[in-house]
Short mmCIF file of C-alpha atoms and ligand atoms in Angstrom, two decimals:
data_model
loop_
_atom_site.label_atom_id
_atom_site.label_comp_id
_atom_site.label_asym_id
_atom_site.label_seq_id
_atom_site.Cartn_x
_atom_site.Cartn_y
_atom_site.Cartn_z
CA MET A 1 -38.31 5.64 18.81
CA SER A 2 -35.46 5.69 15.91
CA GLU A 3 -34.59 1.54 14.75
CA MET A 4 -31.42 2.49 15.87
CA ALA A 5 -32.05 2.84 19.35
CA VAL A 6 -33.84 -0.72 19.18
CA LEU A 7 -31.49 -2.77 17.24
CA PRO A 8 -27.96 -2.93 20.24
CA ARG A 9 -25.54 -2.15 16.65
CA SER A 10 -23.00 -5.58 18.47
CA LYS A 11 -26.12 -7.49 18.05
CA VAL A 12 -27.09 -6.82 13.87
CA CYS A 13 -26.24 -9.81 12.17
CA GLY A 14 -24.60 -11.31 14.49
CA GLN A 15 -21.40 -9.22 14.00
CA ARG A 16 -17.87 -8.98 16.83
CA ARG A 17 -17.51 -5.42 15.82
CA PRO A 18 -18.32 -2.40 18.14
CA ASP A 19 -21.47 -0.23 18.26
CA THR A 20 -19.65 3.13 17.16
CA ILE A 21 -18.49 1.86 14.09
CA SER A 22 -22.17 -0.03 13.17
CA HIS A 23 -23.41 2.82 14.50
CA GLU A 24 -21.81 5.12 11.63
CA LEU A 25 -21.80 2.66 8.96
CA ILE A 26 -25.76 1.98 8.65
CA CYS A 27 -25.54 6.68 9.51
CA THR A 28 -23.16 6.64 5.96
CA ALA A 29 -25.53 4.23 4.27
CA ARG A 30 -28.45 6.15 5.10
CA ALA A 31 -27.25 9.65 3.66
CA LEU A 32 -26.28 8.02 0.49
CA PHE A 33 -29.70 7.09 -0.03
CA ALA A 34 -32.07 10.24 1.56
CA ASP A 35 -33.50 12.44 -0.53
CA ASP A 36 -33.90 10.70 -3.85
CA LYS A 37 -30.35 11.08 -4.52
CA GLY A 38 -27.19 8.78 -5.41
CA LEU A 39 -23.52 8.19 -6.49
CA LEU A 40 -21.77 9.12 -9.03
CA ALA A 41 -18.85 7.48 -10.11
CA MET A 42 -16.16 8.90 -11.16
CA ASP A 43 -13.28 6.39 -10.60
CA GLU A 44 -12.25 5.79 -13.90
CA SER A 45 -8.93 4.01 -13.63
CA ASN A 46 -6.40 5.92 -15.69
CA HIS A 47 -6.36 4.03 -18.85
CA THR A 48 -10.47 4.23 -18.97
CA CYS A 49 -10.19 7.75 -18.06
CA ASN A 50 -7.60 7.67 -20.88
CA GLU A 51 -9.23 5.33 -22.96
CA ARG A 52 -12.60 7.80 -23.03
CA PHE A 53 -10.63 10.45 -23.76
CA ALA A 54 -8.42 9.45 -26.91
CA ALA A 55 -12.25 8.63 -28.45
CA LEU A 56 -13.01 12.95 -28.17
CA GLY A 57 -9.28 14.01 -28.87
CA ILE A 58 -8.94 14.74 -25.68
CA PRO A 59 -5.37 14.69 -24.73
CA GLN A 60 -4.38 12.05 -22.17
CA THR A 61 -2.64 13.33 -20.04
CA VAL A 62 -2.79 13.83 -15.73
CA GLU A 63 -3.33 17.45 -16.45
CA ALA A 64 -6.78 16.59 -18.11
CA ARG A 65 -7.43 14.41 -15.82
CA ARG A 66 -7.40 16.56 -13.51
CA ALA A 67 -9.25 19.61 -15.24
CA TYR A 68 -12.25 16.56 -15.87
CA ARG A 69 -12.51 16.32 -11.97
CA GLU A 70 -12.27 19.89 -11.32
CA LEU A 71 -15.26 20.36 -14.19
CA ILE A 72 -17.17 17.53 -12.22
CA VAL A 73 -16.57 17.97 -8.22
CA THR A 74 -17.59 22.00 -8.99
CA THR A 75 -20.40 21.90 -10.64
CA PRO A 76 -23.20 24.29 -9.10
CA SER A 77 -25.18 22.72 -7.21
CA LEU A 78 -24.53 18.88 -7.40
CA GLY A 79 -24.99 17.60 -4.16
CA ASP A 80 -29.03 19.27 -4.78
CA CYS A 81 -29.25 15.12 -6.65
CA ILE A 82 -25.47 14.34 -5.55
CA SER A 83 -24.84 12.54 -1.94
CA GLY A 84 -21.59 10.60 -2.68
CA VAL A 85 -18.88 10.63 -5.51
CA ILE A 86 -16.57 7.89 -6.01
CA LEU A 87 -12.90 9.03 -6.23
CA TYR A 88 -10.40 7.10 -7.84
CA ASP A 89 -6.91 7.14 -6.00
CA GLU A 90 -5.09 9.47 -8.26
CA THR A 91 -8.61 11.87 -8.42
CA ILE A 92 -8.33 12.01 -4.51
CA HIS A 93 -5.18 12.97 -3.94
CA GLN A 94 -5.76 15.52 -7.04
CA GLU A 95 -6.60 19.75 -5.86
CA LYS A 96 -8.52 21.93 -8.16
CA ASP A 97 -6.13 24.67 -10.24
CA ASP A 98 -6.39 26.86 -7.21
CA GLY A 99 -4.92 24.58 -4.39
CA THR A 100 -7.95 23.44 -2.77
CA PRO A 101 -7.77 19.74 -1.99
CA PHE A 102 -10.64 18.00 -3.99
CA VAL A 103 -11.81 15.74 -0.94
CA LYS A 104 -12.21 19.54 0.14
CA VAL A 105 -14.56 21.02 -2.40
CA ILE A 106 -16.89 18.07 -2.04
CA THR A 107 -17.41 17.63 1.50
CA ASP A 108 -18.25 21.59 1.32
CA GLY A 109 -20.69 20.70 -1.46
CA GLY A 110 -22.79 18.72 0.73
CA ILE A 111 -21.71 15.54 -0.56
CA ILE A 112 -19.56 11.88 0.61
CA PRO A 113 -16.40 11.27 -1.29
CA GLY A 114 -15.21 7.88 -1.48
CA ILE A 115 -13.35 5.77 -3.17
CA LYS A 116 -12.75 2.65 -5.50
CA VAL A 117 -10.19 0.36 -3.81
CA ASP A 118 -9.78 -2.91 -5.87
CA THR A 119 -7.07 -2.36 -8.39
CA GLY A 120 -8.63 -3.83 -11.38
CA ALA A 121 -9.46 -7.26 -13.61
CA MET A 122 -6.75 -9.61 -14.26
CA ASN A 123 -7.35 -12.86 -16.68
CA MET A 124 -8.05 -15.75 -14.27
CA ALA A 125 -5.83 -18.00 -13.89
CA GLY A 126 -6.88 -21.31 -15.67
CA TYR A 127 -10.18 -20.01 -16.43
CA PRO A 128 -10.22 -18.39 -20.14
CA GLY A 129 -12.41 -15.76 -21.08
CA GLU A 130 -12.80 -14.60 -17.76
CA LYS A 131 -12.03 -12.40 -15.00
CA ILE A 132 -10.75 -12.22 -11.27
CA THR A 133 -10.83 -8.19 -9.46
CA GLU A 134 -7.48 -8.49 -7.34
CA GLY A 135 -6.52 -5.82 -4.67
CA LEU A 136 -6.82 -7.31 -1.33
CA ASP A 137 -3.18 -7.20 -0.45
CA GLY A 138 -2.45 -4.41 1.60
CA LEU A 139 -5.82 -3.32 1.95
CA ARG A 140 -6.04 -3.05 5.04
CA ASP A 141 -3.73 0.00 5.14
CA ARG A 142 -5.31 1.89 2.12
CA LEU A 143 -8.78 1.84 3.75
CA LYS A 144 -7.07 3.38 6.11
CA GLU A 145 -5.42 6.08 4.80
CA TYR A 146 -8.47 6.43 2.95
CA PHE A 147 -9.91 7.10 5.87
CA GLU A 148 -8.15 9.40 7.54
CA MET A 149 -8.54 11.01 3.74
CA GLY A 150 -11.49 12.04 4.32
CA ALA A 151 -13.13 8.72 2.19
CA ARG A 152 -16.62 7.81 4.37
CA PHE A 153 -17.57 4.88 1.34
CA ALA A 154 -15.19 2.41 -1.02
CA LYS A 155 -15.97 0.75 -4.28
CA TRP A 156 -15.05 -2.54 -5.65
CA ARG A 157 -15.97 -4.12 -8.64
CA ALA A 158 -16.28 -7.82 -9.98
CA VAL A 159 -16.67 -8.41 -13.62
CA ILE A 160 -18.61 -11.84 -14.88
CA ALA A 161 -19.20 -12.30 -18.71
CA ILE A 162 -21.73 -14.07 -19.98
CA GLY A 163 -20.71 -16.37 -23.16
CA ASP A 164 -20.42 -19.60 -24.22
CA GLY A 165 -19.74 -21.89 -21.34
CA ILE A 166 -19.08 -19.25 -18.79
CA PRO A 167 -19.67 -18.32 -16.38
CA SER A 168 -18.03 -20.69 -14.24
CA GLN A 169 -18.81 -22.01 -10.61
CA GLY A 170 -15.03 -21.14 -10.03
CA CYS A 171 -15.24 -17.90 -11.12
CA ILE A 172 -18.23 -16.61 -9.18
CA GLU A 173 -17.60 -18.18 -6.45
CA ALA A 174 -13.26 -16.73 -6.45
CA ASN A 175 -14.86 -13.24 -7.35
CA ALA A 176 -18.08 -13.79 -4.16
CA GLN A 177 -15.07 -14.55 -1.87
CA ALA A 178 -12.97 -11.27 -2.88
CA LEU A 179 -15.43 -9.05 -2.45
CA ALA A 180 -17.28 -10.60 0.81
CA ARG A 181 -12.68 -10.05 2.26
CA TYR A 182 -13.31 -6.64 0.63
CA ALA A 183 -16.33 -5.01 2.31
CA ALA A 184 -15.47 -7.13 5.65
CA LEU A 185 -11.93 -5.04 5.79
CA CYS A 186 -14.12 -2.12 4.60
CA GLN A 187 -16.83 -2.23 7.72
CA GLU A 188 -13.40 -2.97 10.32
CA ALA A 189 -12.16 0.91 9.00
CA GLY A 190 -15.17 2.76 9.12
CA LEU A 191 -16.14 2.63 5.25
CA VAL A 192 -19.05 1.43 4.10
CA PRO A 193 -18.66 -1.08 1.07
CA VAL A 194 -19.93 -0.66 -2.15
CA VAL A 195 -20.45 -4.37 -3.06
CA GLU A 196 -19.64 -4.18 -6.95
CA PRO A 197 -20.46 -7.35 -9.14
CA GLU A 198 -21.28 -6.89 -12.61
CA VAL A 199 -23.00 -9.29 -14.86
CA LEU A 200 -22.23 -7.92 -18.43
CA MET A 201 -23.97 -6.79 -21.01
CA GLU A 202 -21.56 -7.44 -23.88
CA GLY A 203 -23.32 -10.93 -25.48
CA GLU A 204 -25.89 -12.44 -26.98
CA HIS A 205 -28.20 -13.40 -24.62
CA THR A 206 -30.92 -12.59 -23.27
CA LEU A 207 -33.13 -11.71 -21.04
CA GLY A 208 -33.75 -15.35 -19.44
CA ARG A 209 -30.49 -15.69 -19.45
CA CYS A 210 -29.24 -12.66 -17.83
CA CYS A 211 -31.72 -12.91 -15.14
CA GLU A 212 -30.76 -16.66 -14.36
CA VAL A 213 -26.27 -15.68 -14.12
CA THR A 214 -27.73 -12.71 -12.19
CA GLU A 215 -29.74 -14.32 -9.67
CA LYS A 216 -27.23 -16.98 -8.94
CA VAL A 217 -24.04 -14.65 -8.66
CA LEU A 218 -25.90 -12.27 -6.16
CA ARG A 219 -26.65 -15.82 -4.51
CA THR A 220 -23.25 -16.67 -3.98
CA VAL A 221 -22.37 -13.08 -2.81
CA PHE A 222 -24.81 -12.87 -0.21
CA ASP A 223 -23.59 -16.52 0.99
CA ARG A 224 -19.92 -14.77 1.42
CA LEU A 225 -20.48 -11.78 2.84
CA TYR A 226 -22.70 -13.92 5.74
CA LYS A 227 -19.32 -16.08 6.28
CA GLN A 228 -17.32 -13.32 6.24
CA ARG A 229 -19.70 -11.45 8.70
CA VAL A 230 -20.48 -8.76 6.64
CA MET A 231 -23.46 -6.24 8.30
CA LEU A 232 -26.13 -6.15 5.56
CA GLU A 233 -26.87 -2.66 7.13
CA GLY A 234 -24.41 -1.01 6.32
CA MET A 235 -23.75 -1.75 2.95
CA ILE A 236 -24.63 -1.31 -0.53
CA LEU A 237 -25.14 -3.47 -3.24
CA LYS A 238 -24.46 -2.41 -6.60
CA PRO A 239 -25.55 -4.34 -9.21
CA ASN A 240 -26.53 -4.20 -13.24
CA MET A 241 -30.21 -3.99 -14.57
CA VAL A 242 -31.17 -7.14 -15.45
CA LEU A 243 -31.31 -6.68 -19.43
CA PRO A 244 -31.27 -8.91 -22.22
CA GLY A 245 -29.38 -6.64 -24.89
CA LEU A 246 -27.97 -3.50 -25.69
CA ALA A 247 -30.98 -2.40 -27.90
CA CYS A 248 -33.57 -4.13 -26.41
CA PRO A 249 -35.94 -2.02 -23.72
CA LYS A 250 -37.11 -4.68 -21.53
CA HIS A 251 -35.09 -5.85 -18.16
CA ALA A 252 -36.32 -8.17 -15.11
CA THR A 253 -34.16 -6.42 -12.79
CA VAL A 254 -36.74 -5.93 -9.37
CA GLN A 255 -38.27 -9.87 -10.19
CA CYS A 256 -34.27 -10.83 -10.23
CA LEU A 257 -33.41 -9.37 -7.08
CA LEU A 258 -36.20 -9.65 -4.84
CA ARG A 259 -35.40 -13.41 -5.23
CA ALA A 260 -31.38 -12.49 -4.02
CA VAL A 261 -30.90 -10.29 -2.23
CA PRO A 262 -31.49 -9.71 1.25
CA ALA A 263 -33.94 -7.10 2.60
CA ALA A 264 -31.46 -5.48 5.44
CA VAL A 265 -29.76 -4.33 2.69
CA PRO A 266 -30.60 -0.54 2.79
CA ALA A 267 -30.21 0.49 -1.15
CA ILE A 268 -29.03 -0.55 -4.63
CA ALA A 269 -27.36 1.70 -6.65
CA PHE A 270 -27.20 0.01 -9.90
CA LEU A 271 -24.15 1.24 -12.88
CA SER A 272 -25.11 1.90 -16.01
CA GLY A 273 -23.65 -0.64 -17.18
CA GLY A 274 -23.20 1.66 -20.76
CA GLN A 275 -26.48 1.96 -21.48
CA SER A 276 -27.24 5.94 -22.83
CA GLY A 277 -28.12 8.39 -19.78
CA GLU A 278 -31.95 8.72 -21.01
CA MET A 279 -31.83 3.95 -21.25
CA ALA A 280 -30.47 3.88 -17.39
CA SER A 281 -32.75 7.13 -15.97
CA ALA A 282 -35.45 5.71 -18.02
CA ARG A 283 -35.77 1.83 -16.61
CA LEU A 284 -34.82 2.71 -13.16
CA ASN A 285 -37.34 5.42 -13.23
CA ALA A 286 -39.71 2.42 -14.41
CA MET A 287 -38.85 0.89 -11.79
CA ASN A 288 -39.47 2.76 -8.83
CA ALA A 289 -43.02 4.12 -10.59
CA ARG A 290 -43.83 0.96 -10.08
CA PHE A 291 -42.68 -1.28 -7.12
CA LYS A 292 -40.66 1.37 -4.66
CA LEU A 293 -43.19 0.83 -1.82
CA ARG A 294 -43.63 -2.03 -2.42
CA LEU A 295 -40.02 -3.03 -1.99
CA PRO A 296 -37.48 -3.07 0.78
CA TRP A 297 -34.97 -1.77 -0.59
CA ALA A 298 -33.78 1.39 -2.36
CA LEU A 299 -33.62 1.52 -5.92
CA ALA A 300 -31.10 4.38 -6.42
CA PHE A 301 -28.05 4.79 -8.85
CA SER A 302 -24.12 4.36 -9.38
CA PHE A 303 -23.78 5.47 -12.75
CA ALA A 304 -20.21 6.38 -14.47
CA ARG A 305 -20.85 6.86 -17.99
CA ALA A 306 -24.60 7.50 -17.91
CA ILE A 307 -24.24 10.39 -16.05
CA GLN A 308 -20.81 12.20 -17.66
CA GLN A 309 -20.27 11.27 -20.95
CA PRO A 310 -22.66 13.68 -22.58
CA ALA A 311 -20.93 16.67 -20.35
CA LEU A 312 -17.47 15.07 -21.31
CA GLU A 313 -18.75 15.15 -25.15
CA ILE A 314 -19.48 18.93 -24.60
CA TRP A 315 -16.02 19.86 -22.83
CA ARG A 316 -13.70 18.26 -25.25
CA GLY A 317 -11.27 19.81 -22.69
CA GLU A 318 -11.97 23.36 -23.91
CA LYS A 319 -12.09 25.25 -21.35
CA ALA A 320 -15.00 27.09 -23.06
CA ASN A 321 -17.19 24.20 -22.73
CA LEU A 322 -16.89 24.56 -18.80
CA LEU A 323 -20.26 25.45 -18.37
CA PRO A 324 -22.18 23.77 -21.01
CA ALA A 325 -20.47 20.63 -19.40
CA GLN A 326 -21.54 21.28 -16.18
CA ARG A 327 -24.73 22.34 -16.51
CA ALA A 328 -25.45 18.73 -18.82
CA LEU A 329 -23.73 16.58 -15.35
CA TYR A 330 -26.21 18.28 -13.36
CA HIS A 331 -29.34 17.72 -15.95
CA ARG A 332 -28.27 14.21 -16.23
CA ALA A 333 -28.13 14.52 -11.77
CA ARG A 334 -30.85 15.87 -11.82
CA CYS A 335 -33.05 13.44 -13.91
CA ASN A 336 -32.06 10.20 -11.47
CA ARG A 337 -32.76 11.65 -8.29
CA ALA A 338 -36.56 12.16 -10.37
CA ALA A 339 -36.04 9.10 -11.65
CA ARG A 340 -36.17 7.00 -7.56
CA ARG A 341 -39.14 8.86 -7.46
CA GLY A 342 -40.98 7.67 -10.06
CA ALA A 343 -41.28 11.05 -11.53
CA TYR A 344 -39.18 11.45 -14.26
CA ASP A 345 -40.75 11.58 -17.89
CA ALA A 346 -39.13 11.50 -21.13
CA ALA A 347 -39.66 15.48 -21.43
CA MET A 348 -37.39 16.29 -18.63
CA GLU A 349 -34.83 15.76 -21.67
CA THR A 350 -36.11 18.72 -23.65
CA ASN A 351 -38.65 20.71 -20.59
CA GLY A 352 -36.78 20.09 -17.55
CA SER A 353 -39.86 19.49 -15.51
CA GLU A 354 -40.99 16.63 -13.96
CA CYS A 355 -43.76 14.51 -14.05
CA ASN A 356 -45.99 15.00 -10.78
CA SER A 357 -44.39 12.72 -8.02
CA SER A 358 -47.11 10.92 -6.75
CA GLY A 359 -48.07 9.85 -10.27
CA GLY A 360 -45.27 9.21 -11.74
CA LEU A 361 -44.99 7.13 -15.52
CA PRO A 362 -42.41 5.58 -16.07
CA ALA A 363 -40.98 7.03 -19.49
CA LYS A 364 -41.73 6.85 -22.83
CA SER A 365 -39.14 4.37 -23.58
CA CYS A 366 -39.99 2.14 -20.62
CA VAL A 367 -41.27 -1.27 -20.91
CA SER A 368 -43.66 -3.25 -18.67
CA THR A 369 -41.43 -6.36 -17.69
CA VAL A 370 -39.53 -4.86 -14.70
P1 LIG B 1 -20.92 2.68 -15.67
O1 LIG B 1 -22.17 3.59 -15.05
O2 LIG B 1 -20.43 3.48 -16.44
O3 LIG B 1 -21.52 1.35 -16.44
O4 LIG B 1 -20.28 2.39 -14.31
C1 LIG B 1 -20.09 2.29 -12.43
C2 LIG B 1 -18.84 1.99 -12.38
O5 LIG B 1 -18.71 2.22 -11.71
C3 LIG B 1 -18.35 0.57 -12.68
O6 LIG B 1 -17.55 -0.11 -12.22
#
């Protein structure tokens, strides 16, 4: 008998939402992490996308952004490795140059469309150097509209900086509360919330400090999710890896997550946070190779830069570079799928072959502390 049949949906975590919605949420969350696939975040705001284009001399126009997003969603066989893509409001309304809506291209490719619904991290009044993510106003109506357009999951990113005297309790609590309110509204609308409290990698902090802050943030987030009656089985956590600084390969991610993330959460999908594509794959691989069979949740990926960046650098806005750019995108997606099985190896970067998944060895650049 399946677990679904055992748990009366309305009783899961004492929720009061219709059984059918709870069932759909659980099914979507599971589908997003089936077959060792993961998420591709392509939800950069226009501002962020333009910044990345500017760095490579690509025109910062609606058409260039559309063409780039078309490159991504038409990458052949992307659905072999990617189960869901996170879109931005501009992108979910866009079409291929032959007029086919992106949402149709995505779903025809066996991929579930998702949507970023926060409206960005703003300076937090009274808290210099800290941010609060906005977007709750009108969210219920926007979620309904996105659901009707085909989205089945959503994303909201909170940003926590580490520095002198920060993060403050006030900043952590305000962001956790907003994440929980967003997640509850998503579940009401039938969208799986991807809850993203990102502790930033920027700074000179140590591994210990990152671990301490991440644990505190996650504990606060799960407290608020509980108070807002969010069904943990129908959500996804998208955290940072627990790292000391960009250059150091050590991390303490699993230890930290075990302390703070309830076992009812089906999957944890990491953001890449500015790590190189190879480093992000290697670290995800190291965690899965060592712990996969002993963890309550799937350890997966929801990378933007660590999947997209090599492709963007090859494309540079030139039609002639489309196919090599798509190959590079597919390659990173495939490396990360292998990393979910503990089967990624640095050799994949040159010869494309995975190591034996049953004996998945951490890639060379991986480390003992995971
Ligand atoms: P990166 O993987 O580039 O950190 O982006 C993930 C994301 O969705 C940030 O919100």
